[in-house]
């Protein structure tokens, strides 16, 4: 993770059902749905003002770290999150084995 993003806190916005980080005054987020100890990551969005700086990857990494710390398993329905985990297979350890695309990660 780029050093400039290390101290940016991840917020679990339970009201909006999304994980958020604020970069340069803009909010990047991942929509989620939660059931018991599973979290389905649905959609990742980064405002164009902060696009191309690696914000989406930082957001996913911070979210996966949070989920692992809180003993949640992940259902990566968001194509970006799925691609991130495929590129970083060490994160497959927290993907729920019941996830339909598990064998493609």
CSV table of N, CA, C and O in Angstrom, one decimal:
chain,number,residue,atom,x,y,z
A,1,UNK,N,0.8,-1.2,0.0
A,1,UNK,CA,0.0,0.0,0.0
A,1,UNK,C,0.9,1.2,0.0
A,1,UNK,O,1.9,1.3,0.7
A,2,UNK,N,0.5,2.2,-0.8
A,2,UNK,CA,1.3,3.5,-0.9
A,2,UNK,C,1.3,4.1,0.5
A,2,UNK,O,0.2,4.2,1.2
A,3,UNK,N,2.4,4.7,0.9
A,3,UNK,CA,2.6,5.3,2.2
A,3,UNK,C,1.5,6.4,2.4
A,3,UNK,O,1.0,6.6,3.5
A,4,UNK,N,1.2,7.1,1.3
A,4,UNK,CA,0.2,8.3,1.5
A,4,UNK,C,-1.2,7.8,1.9
A,4,UNK,O,-2.0,8.6,2.4
A,5,UNK,N,-1.5,6.5,1.8
A,5,UNK,CA,-2.8,6.0,2.2
A,5,UNK,C,-2.8,5.3,3.5
A,5,UNK,O,-3.8,4.9,4.0
A,6,UNK,N,-1.6,5.1,4.1
A,6,UNK,CA,-1.5,4.3,5.4
A,6,UNK,C,-2.4,4.8,6.5
A,6,UNK,O,-3.0,4.0,7.2
A,7,UNK,N,-2.4,6.1,6.7
A,7,UNK,CA,-3.1,6.7,7.8
A,7,UNK,C,-4.6,7.0,7.6
A,7,UNK,O,-5.2,7.7,8.4
A,8,UNK,N,-5.1,6.7,6.4
A,8,UNK,CA,-6.5,7.0,6.1
A,8,UNK,C,-7.3,5.9,6.7
A,8,UNK,O,-7.2,4.7,6.4
A,9,UNK,N,-8.2,6.3,7.6
A,9,UNK,CA,-9.0,5.3,8.3
A,9,UNK,C,-10.2,4.7,7.4
A,9,UNK,O,-10.7,5.4,6.6
A,10,UNK,N,-10.4,3.4,7.6
A,10,UNK,CA,-11.6,2.8,6.9
A,10,UNK,C,-12.8,3.0,7.9
A,10,UNK,O,-12.6,2.7,9.1
A,11,UNK,N,-13.9,3.3,7.3
A,11,UNK,CA,-15.1,3.5,8.1
A,11,UNK,C,-16.1,2.5,7.6
A,11,UNK,O,-16.4,2.4,6.4
A,12,UNK,N,-16.7,1.7,8.6
A,12,UNK,CA,-17.8,0.9,8.3
A,12,UNK,C,-19.1,1.7,8.5
A,12,UNK,O,-19.5,1.8,9.7
A,13,UNK,N,-19.7,2.2,7.5
A,13,UNK,CA,-20.9,3.0,7.5
A,13,UNK,C,-22.1,2.1,7.5
A,13,UNK,O,-22.5,1.7,6.5
A,14,UNK,N,-22.5,1.7,8.7
A,14,UNK,CA,-23.6,0.7,8.8
A,14,UNK,C,-24.9,1.3,8.3
A,14,UNK,O,-25.8,0.5,7.8
A,15,UNK,N,-25.1,2.6,8.4
A,15,UNK,CA,-26.4,3.2,7.9
A,15,UNK,C,-26.5,3.1,6.4
A,15,UNK,O,-27.6,2.8,5.9
A,16,UNK,N,-25.4,3.3,5.7
A,16,UNK,CA,-25.4,3.3,4.3
A,16,UNK,C,-25.0,1.9,3.7
A,16,UNK,O,-25.0,1.7,2.5
A,17,UNK,N,-24.6,1.0,4.6
A,17,UNK,CA,-24.1,-0.4,4.2
A,17,UNK,C,-23.0,-0.3,3.3
A,17,UNK,O,-23.0,-0.9,2.2
A,18,UNK,N,-21.9,0.4,3.7
A,18,UNK,CA,-20.7,0.5,2.9
A,18,UNK,C,-19.5,0.8,3.7
A,18,UNK,O,-19.6,1.3,4.8
A,19,UNK,N,-18.4,0.3,3.2
A,19,UNK,CA,-17.1,0.6,3.7
A,19,UNK,C,-16.5,1.8,3.0
A,19,UNK,O,-16.7,1.9,1.7
A,20,UNK,N,-16.0,2.8,3.7
A,20,UNK,CA,-15.6,4.1,3.1
A,20,UNK,C,-14.2,4.5,3.5
A,20,UNK,O,-13.7,4.2,4.6
A,21,UNK,N,-13.5,5.2,2.6
A,21,UNK,CA,-12.4,6.0,2.9
A,21,UNK,C,-12.5,7.3,2.3
A,21,UNK,O,-13.2,7.5,1.2
A,22,UNK,N,-11.9,8.4,2.9
A,22,UNK,CA,-12.0,9.7,2.3
A,22,UNK,C,-10.6,10.1,1.9
A,22,UNK,O,-9.6,10.0,2.6
A,23,UNK,N,-10.5,10.4,0.6
A,23,UNK,CA,-9.2,10.8,0.0
A,23,UNK,C,-9.4,12.1,-0.7
A,23,UNK,O,-10.3,12.3,-1.5
A,24,UNK,N,-8.6,13.1,-0.3
A,24,UNK,CA,-8.7,14.4,-0.9
A,24,UNK,C,-10.1,15.0,-0.9
A,24,UNK,O,-10.6,15.6,-1.8
A,25,UNK,N,-10.8,14.7,0.2
A,25,UNK,CA,-12.2,15.2,0.4
A,25,UNK,C,-13.3,14.5,-0.4
A,25,UNK,O,-14.4,14.8,-0.3
A,26,UNK,N,-12.9,13.4,-1.1
A,26,UNK,CA,-13.9,12.6,-1.8
A,26,UNK,C,-14.0,11.2,-1.1
A,26,UNK,O,-13.0,10.7,-0.6
A,27,UNK,N,-15.2,10.7,-1.2
A,27,UNK,CA,-15.5,9.4,-0.5
A,27,UNK,C,-15.5,8.3,-1.6
A,27,UNK,O,-16.2,8.3,-2.5
A,28,UNK,N,-14.6,7.3,-1.3
A,28,UNK,CA,-14.6,6.0,-2.1
A,28,UNK,C,-15.3,5.0,-1.2
A,28,UNK,O,-15.1,5.0,0.0
A,29,UNK,N,-16.0,4.1,-1.8
A,29,UNK,CA,-16.8,3.1,-1.0
A,29,UNK,C,-17.0,1.8,-1.7
A,29,UNK,O,-16.9,1.7,-2.9
A,30,UNK,N,-17.3,0.8,-0.8
A,30,UNK,CA,-17.7,-0.5,-1.3
A,30,UNK,C,-19.0,-0.8,-0.6
A,30,UNK,O,-19.1,-0.8,0.6
A,31,UNK,N,-20.1,-1.0,-1.4
A,31,UNK,CA,-21.4,-1.4,-0.9
A,31,UNK,C,-21.3,-2.9,-0.4
A,31,UNK,O,-20.6,-3.7,-1.0
A,32,UNK,N,-22.0,-3.2,0.7
A,32,UNK,CA,-22.0,-4.5,1.2
A,32,UNK,C,-23.3,-4.9,1.8
A,32,UNK,O,-24.2,-4.1,2.1
A,33,UNK,N,-23.5,-6.2,1.9
A,33,UNK,CA,-24.6,-6.8,2.6
A,33,UNK,C,-24.1,-7.8,3.6
A,33,UNK,O,-23.1,-8.5,3.3
A,34,UNK,N,-24.7,-7.8,4.8
A,34,UNK,CA,-24.1,-8.6,5.9
A,34,UNK,C,-25.1,-9.6,6.4
A,34,UNK,O,-26.3,-9.2,6.6
A,35,UNK,N,-24.7,-10.8,6.6
A,35,UNK,CA,-25.5,-11.8,7.2
A,35,UNK,C,-24.6,-12.6,8.2
A,35,UNK,O,-23.5,-13.2,7.7
A,36,UNK,N,-24.9,-12.7,9.4
A,36,UNK,CA,-24.1,-13.4,10.4
A,36,UNK,C,-22.6,-13.1,10.3
A,36,UNK,O,-22.3,-12.0,10.5
A,37,UNK,N,-21.8,-14.0,9.9
A,37,UNK,CA,-20.4,-13.7,9.8
A,37,UNK,C,-19.9,-13.6,8.3
A,37,UNK,O,-18.8,-13.6,8.0
A,38,UNK,N,-20.9,-13.5,7.4
A,38,UNK,CA,-20.5,-13.3,6.0
A,38,UNK,C,-20.8,-11.9,5.6
A,38,UNK,O,-21.8,-11.3,6.0
A,39,UNK,N,-19.9,-11.4,4.8
A,39,UNK,CA,-20.1,-10.0,4.2
A,39,UNK,C,-20.0,-10.2,2.7
A,39,UNK,O,-19.0,-10.6,2.2
A,40,UNK,N,-21.1,-9.8,2.0
A,40,UNK,CA,-21.0,-9.8,0.5
A,40,UNK,C,-20.6,-8.4,0.1
A,40,UNK,O,-21.3,-7.4,0.4
A,41,UNK,N,-19.5,-8.3,-0.7
A,41,UNK,CA,-19.1,-7.1,-1.2
A,41,UNK,C,-19.7,-6.9,-2.6
A,41,UNK,O,-19.4,-7.7,-3.5
A,42,UNK,N,-20.5,-5.9,-2.8
A,42,UNK,CA,-21.4,-5.8,-4.0
A,42,UNK,C,-20.8,-4.9,-5.1
A,42,UNK,O,-20.9,-5.2,-6.2
A,43,UNK,N,-20.4,-3.7,-4.7
A,43,UNK,CA,-20.0,-2.7,-5.7
A,43,UNK,C,-18.9,-1.8,-5.1
A,43,UNK,O,-19.1,-1.3,-4.0
A,44,UNK,N,-17.9,-1.5,-5.9
A,44,UNK,CA,-16.9,-0.5,-5.5
A,44,UNK,C,-17.0,0.7,-6.3
A,44,UNK,O,-17.2,0.6,-7.6
A,45,UNK,N,-16.9,1.9,-5.7
A,45,UNK,CA,-17.0,3.1,-6.4
A,45,UNK,C,-15.9,4.1,-5.9
A,45,UNK,O,-15.8,4.3,-4.7
A,46,UNK,N,-15.2,4.7,-6.9
A,46,UNK,CA,-14.2,5.7,-6.6
A,46,UNK,C,-14.6,6.9,-7.5
A,46,UNK,O,-14.7,6.8,-8.7
A,47,UNK,N,-14.8,8.1,-6.9
A,47,UNK,CA,-15.1,9.3,-7.6
A,47,UNK,C,-14.0,9.6,-8.6
A,47,UNK,O,-12.8,9.4,-8.4
A,48,UNK,N,-14.4,10.1,-9.8
A,48,UNK,CA,-13.4,10.4,-10.9
A,48,UNK,C,-12.3,11.4,-10.4
A,48,UNK,O,-11.2,11.3,-10.9
A,49,UNK,N,-12.6,12.2,-9.5
A,49,UNK,CA,-11.6,13.2,-9.0
A,49,UNK,C,-10.4,12.5,-8.4
A,49,UNK,O,-9.3,13.1,-8.3
A,50,UNK,N,-10.6,11.3,-7.8
A,50,UNK,CA,-9.4,10.6,-7.2
A,50,UNK,C,-9.1,9.3,-7.9
A,50,UNK,O,-8.4,8.5,-7.4
A,51,UNK,N,-9.7,9.1,-9.1
A,51,UNK,CA,-9.4,7.9,-9.9
A,51,UNK,C,-8.0,7.9,-10.4
A,51,UNK,O,-7.3,8.9,-10.5
A,52,UNK,N,-7.5,6.7,-10.7
A,52,UNK,CA,-6.2,6.5,-11.2
A,52,UNK,C,-5.0,6.6,-10.2
A,52,UNK,O,-3.9,6.7,-10.6
A,53,UNK,N,-5.4,6.7,-9.0
A,53,UNK,CA,-4.3,6.9,-7.9
A,53,UNK,C,-4.1,5.6,-7.1
A,53,UNK,O,-3.4,5.7,-6.1
A,54,UNK,N,-4.9,4.6,-7.4
A,54,UNK,CA,-4.8,3.3,-6.6
A,54,UNK,C,-5.7,3.3,-5.4
A,54,UNK,O,-5.6,2.5,-4.5
A,55,UNK,N,-6.7,4.2,-5.4
A,55,UNK,CA,-7.6,4.3,-4.3
A,55,UNK,C,-8.5,3.1,-4.2
A,55,UNK,O,-8.7,2.6,-3.1
A,56,UNK,N,-9.0,2.5,-5.3
A,56,UNK,CA,-9.8,1.3,-5.2
A,56,UNK,C,-9.1,0.2,-4.6
A,56,UNK,O,-9.6,-0.5,-3.7
A,57,UNK,N,-7.8,0.0,-5.0
A,57,UNK,CA,-7.0,-1.1,-4.4
A,57,UNK,C,-6.8,-0.9,-2.9
A,57,UNK,O,-6.9,-1.9,-2.1
A,58,UNK,N,-6.5,0.3,-2.5
A,58,UNK,CA,-6.3,0.6,-1.1
A,58,UNK,C,-7.6,0.3,-0.3
A,58,UNK,O,-7.6,-0.3,0.8
A,59,UNK,N,-8.7,0.7,-0.9
A,59,UNK,CA,-10.0,0.5,-0.2
A,59,UNK,C,-10.3,-1.0,-0.1
A,59,UNK,O,-10.7,-1.4,1.0
A,60,UNK,N,-10.1,-1.8,-1.1
A,60,UNK,CA,-10.3,-3.2,-1.0
A,60,UNK,C,-9.3,-3.8,0.0
A,60,UNK,O,-9.8,-4.6,0.9
A,61,UNK,N,-8.1,-3.4,0.0
A,61,UNK,CA,-7.1,-4.0,1.0
A,61,UNK,C,-7.5,-3.7,2.4
A,61,UNK,O,-7.5,-4.5,3.3
A,62,UNK,N,-7.9,-2.4,2.7
A,62,UNK,CA,-8.3,-2.0,4.0
A,62,UNK,C,-9.6,-2.8,4.4
A,62,UNK,O,-9.7,-3.2,5.6
A,63,UNK,N,-10.5,-3.0,3.5
A,63,UNK,CA,-11.7,-3.7,3.8
A,63,UNK,C,-11.5,-5.1,4.1
A,63,UNK,O,-12.0,-5.7,5.1
A,64,UNK,N,-10.6,-5.8,3.3
A,64,UNK,CA,-10.3,-7.2,3.6
A,64,UNK,C,-9.6,-7.4,4.9
A,64,UNK,O,-9.8,-8.3,5.6
A,65,UNK,N,-8.7,-6.4,5.2
A,65,UNK,CA,-8.0,-6.5,6.5
A,65,UNK,C,-9.0,-6.3,7.7
A,65,UNK,O,-9.0,-7.1,8.6
A,66,UNK,N,-10.0,-5.4,7.5
A,66,UNK,CA,-11.0,-5.2,8.5
A,66,UNK,C,-11.8,-6.5,8.7
A,66,UNK,O,-12.1,-7.0,9.8
A,67,UNK,N,-12.3,-7.1,7.6
A,67,UNK,CA,-13.1,-8.3,7.6
A,67,UNK,C,-12.4,-9.5,8.3
A,67,UNK,O,-12.9,-10.2,9.0
A,68,UNK,N,-11.1,-9.6,7.9
A,68,UNK,CA,-10.3,-10.7,8.5
A,68,UNK,C,-10.2,-10.5,10.0
A,68,UNK,O,-10.4,-11.4,10.8
A,69,UNK,N,-9.9,-9.3,10.4
A,69,UNK,CA,-9.7,-8.9,11.8
A,69,UNK,C,-11.0,-9.2,12.6
A,69,UNK,O,-11.0,-9.6,13.8
A,70,UNK,N,-12.2,-9.0,12.0
A,70,UNK,CA,-13.5,-9.3,12.6
A,70,UNK,C,-14.1,-10.6,12.3
A,70,UNK,O,-15.2,-10.9,12.6
A,71,UNK,N,-13.2,-11.5,11.8
A,71,UNK,CA,-13.6,-12.9,11.6
A,71,UNK,C,-14.8,-13.1,10.7
A,71,UNK,O,-15.7,-14.0,10.9
A,72,UNK,N,-14.9,-12.2,9.6
A,72,UNK,CA,-15.9,-12.4,8.6
A,72,UNK,C,-15.4,-13.1,7.4
A,72,UNK,O,-14.3,-12.9,7.0
A,73,UNK,N,-16.3,-13.9,6.8
A,73,UNK,CA,-15.9,-14.5,5.5
A,73,UNK,C,-16.5,-13.6,4.4
A,73,UNK,O,-17.5,-12.9,4.6
A,74,UNK,N,-15.9,-13.6,3.3
A,74,UNK,CA,-16.2,-12.7,2.2
A,74,UNK,C,-16.9,-13.4,1.0
A,74,UNK,O,-16.5,-14.5,0.7
A,75,UNK,N,-17.8,-12.7,0.5
A,75,UNK,CA,-18.5,-13.1,-0.8
A,75,UNK,C,-18.2,-12.0,-1.8
A,75,UNK,O,-18.8,-11.0,-1.8
A,76,UNK,N,-17.2,-12.2,-2.7
A,76,UNK,CA,-16.7,-11.1,-3.5
A,76,UNK,C,-17.6,-11.0,-4.8
A,76,UNK,O,-17.1,-11.3,-5.9
A,77,UNK,N,-18.8,-10.5,-4.7
A,77,UNK,CA,-19.7,-10.3,-5.9
A,77,UNK,C,-19.2,-9.1,-6.8
A,77,UNK,O,-19.4,-9.2,-8.0
A,78,UNK,N,-18.6,-8.1,-6.2
A,78,UNK,CA,-18.1,-7.0,-6.9
A,78,UNK,C,-17.0,-7.5,-7.9
A,78,UNK,O,-16.0,-8.1,-7.4
A,79,UNK,N,-17.1,-7.2,-9.2
A,79,UNK,CA,-16.0,-7.6,-10.1
A,79,UNK,C,-14.6,-7.1,-9.7
A,79,UNK,O,-13.7,-7.8,-9.9
A,80,UNK,N,-14.6,-5.9,-9.2
A,80,UNK,CA,-13.3,-5.3,-8.9
A,80,UNK,C,-12.7,-6.1,-7.7
A,80,UNK,O,-11.5,-6.4,-7.7
A,81,UNK,N,-13.5,-6.3,-6.7
A,81,UNK,CA,-13.0,-7.1,-5.5
A,81,UNK,C,-12.6,-8.5,-5.9
A,81,UNK,O,-11.5,-9.0,-5.5
A,82,UNK,N,-13.4,-9.1,-6.7
A,82,UNK,CA,-13.1,-10.5,-7.2
A,82,UNK,C,-11.7,-10.4,-7.9
A,82,UNK,O,-10.8,-11.3,-7.7
A,83,UNK,N,-11.5,-9.5,-8.8
A,83,UNK,CA,-10.3,-9.4,-9.6
A,83,UNK,C,-9.1,-9.1,-8.6
A,83,UNK,O,-8.0,-9.6,-8.8
A,84,UNK,N,-9.3,-8.3,-7.6
A,84,UNK,CA,-8.3,-8.0,-6.6
A,84,UNK,C,-7.8,-9.2,-5.9
A,84,UNK,O,-6.6,-9.5,-5.8
A,85,UNK,N,-8.8,-10.0,-5.5
A,85,UNK,CA,-8.5,-11.3,-4.8
A,85,UNK,C,-7.8,-12.3,-5.7
A,85,UNK,O,-6.8,-12.9,-5.3
A,86,UNK,N,-8.2,-12.3,-6.9
A,86,UNK,CA,-7.6,-13.2,-7.9
A,86,UNK,C,-6.1,-12.8,-8.1
A,86,UNK,O,-5.2,-13.6,-8.2
A,87,UNK,N,-5.8,-11.5,-8.1
A,87,UNK,CA,-4.5,-11.0,-8.3
A,87,UNK,C,-3.7,-11.1,-7.0
A,87,UNK,O,-2.4,-11.2,-7.1
A,88,UNK,N,-4.3,-11.2,-5.9
A,88,UNK,CA,-3.7,-11.3,-4.6
A,88,UNK,C,-4.2,-12.6,-3.9
A,88,UNK,O,-5.0,-12.5,-3.0
A,89,UNK,N,-3.9,-13.8,-4.4
A,89,UNK,CA,-4.5,-15.0,-3.9
A,89,UNK,C,-4.4,-15.3,-2.4
A,89,UNK,O,-5.1,-16.1,-1.9
A,90,UNK,N,-3.5,-14.6,-1.7
A,90,UNK,CA,-3.4,-14.8,-0.3
A,90,UNK,C,-4.7,-14.4,0.4
A,90,UNK,O,-5.1,-14.9,1.5
A,91,UNK,N,-5.5,-13.6,-0.2
A,91,UNK,CA,-6.8,-13.2,0.4
A,91,UNK,C,-7.9,-14.2,0.2
A,91,UNK,O,-9.0,-14.1,0.8
A,92,UNK,N,-7.7,-15.2,-0.6
A,92,UNK,CA,-8.7,-16.3,-0.8
A,92,UNK,C,-9.0,-17.0,0.5
A,92,UNK,O,-10.0,-17.5,0.7
A,93,UNK,N,-8.0,-16.8,1.5
A,93,UNK,CA,-8.2,-17.4,2.8
A,93,UNK,C,-9.5,-17.0,3.5
A,93,UNK,O,-9.9,-17.7,4.4
A,94,UNK,N,-10.0,-15.8,3.2
A,94,UNK,CA,-11.2,-15.3,3.9
A,94,UNK,C,-12.4,-15.3,3.0
A,94,UNK,O,-13.5,-14.9,3.4
A,95,UNK,N,-12.3,-15.9,1.8
A,95,UNK,CA,-13.4,-16.0,0.9
A,95,UNK,C,-14.2,-17.3,1.3
A,95,UNK,O,-13.6,-18.3,1.6
A,96,UNK,N,-15.5,-17.1,1.5
A,96,UNK,CA,-16.3,-18.2,1.9
A,96,UNK,C,-16.3,-19.3,0.8
A,96,UNK,O,-16.5,-19.0,-0.4
A,97,UNK,N,-16.0,-20.5,1.2
A,97,UNK,CA,-15.9,-21.6,0.2
A,97,UNK,C,-17.2,-21.9,-0.5
A,97,UNK,O,-17.2,-22.6,-1.5
A,98,UNK,N,-18.3,-21.4,0.0
A,98,UNK,CA,-19.6,-21.6,-0.7
A,98,UNK,C,-19.8,-20.6,-1.8
A,98,UNK,O,-20.8,-20.7,-2.6
A,99,UNK,N,-18.9,-19.6,-1.9
A,99,UNK,CA,-19.0,-18.6,-3.0
A,99,UNK,C,-19.0,-19.3,-4.3
A,99,UNK,O,-18.0,-20.1,-4.6
A,100,UNK,N,-19.9,-19.0,-5.2
A,100,UNK,CA,-20.0,-19.7,-6.5
A,100,UNK,C,-18.7,-19.6,-7.4
A,100,UNK,O,-18.4,-20.5,-8.0
A,101,UNK,N,-18.0,-18.5,-7.3
A,101,UNK,CA,-16.8,-18.4,-8.1
A,101,UNK,C,-15.5,-18.7,-7.4
A,101,UNK,O,-14.4,-18.4,-7.8
A,102,UNK,N,-15.6,-19.4,-6.2
A,102,UNK,CA,-14.5,-19.7,-5.4
A,102,UNK,C,-13.4,-20.4,-6.2
A,102,UNK,O,-12.2,-20.1,-6.0
A,103,UNK,N,-13.7,-21.4,-7.0
A,103,UNK,CA,-12.7,-22.1,-7.7
A,103,UNK,C,-12.1,-21.3,-8.8
A,103,UNK,O,-11.1,-21.8,-9.4
A,104,UNK,N,-12.6,-20.2,-9.1
A,104,UNK,CA,-12.0,-19.3,-10.2
A,104,UNK,C,-11.0,-18.3,-9.6
A,104,UNK,O,-10.4,-17.5,-10.4
A,105,UNK,N,-10.9,-18.3,-8.3
A,105,UNK,CA,-10.0,-17.3,-7.7
A,105,UNK,C,-8.6,-17.9,-7.6
A,105,UNK,O,-8.4,-19.0,-7.6
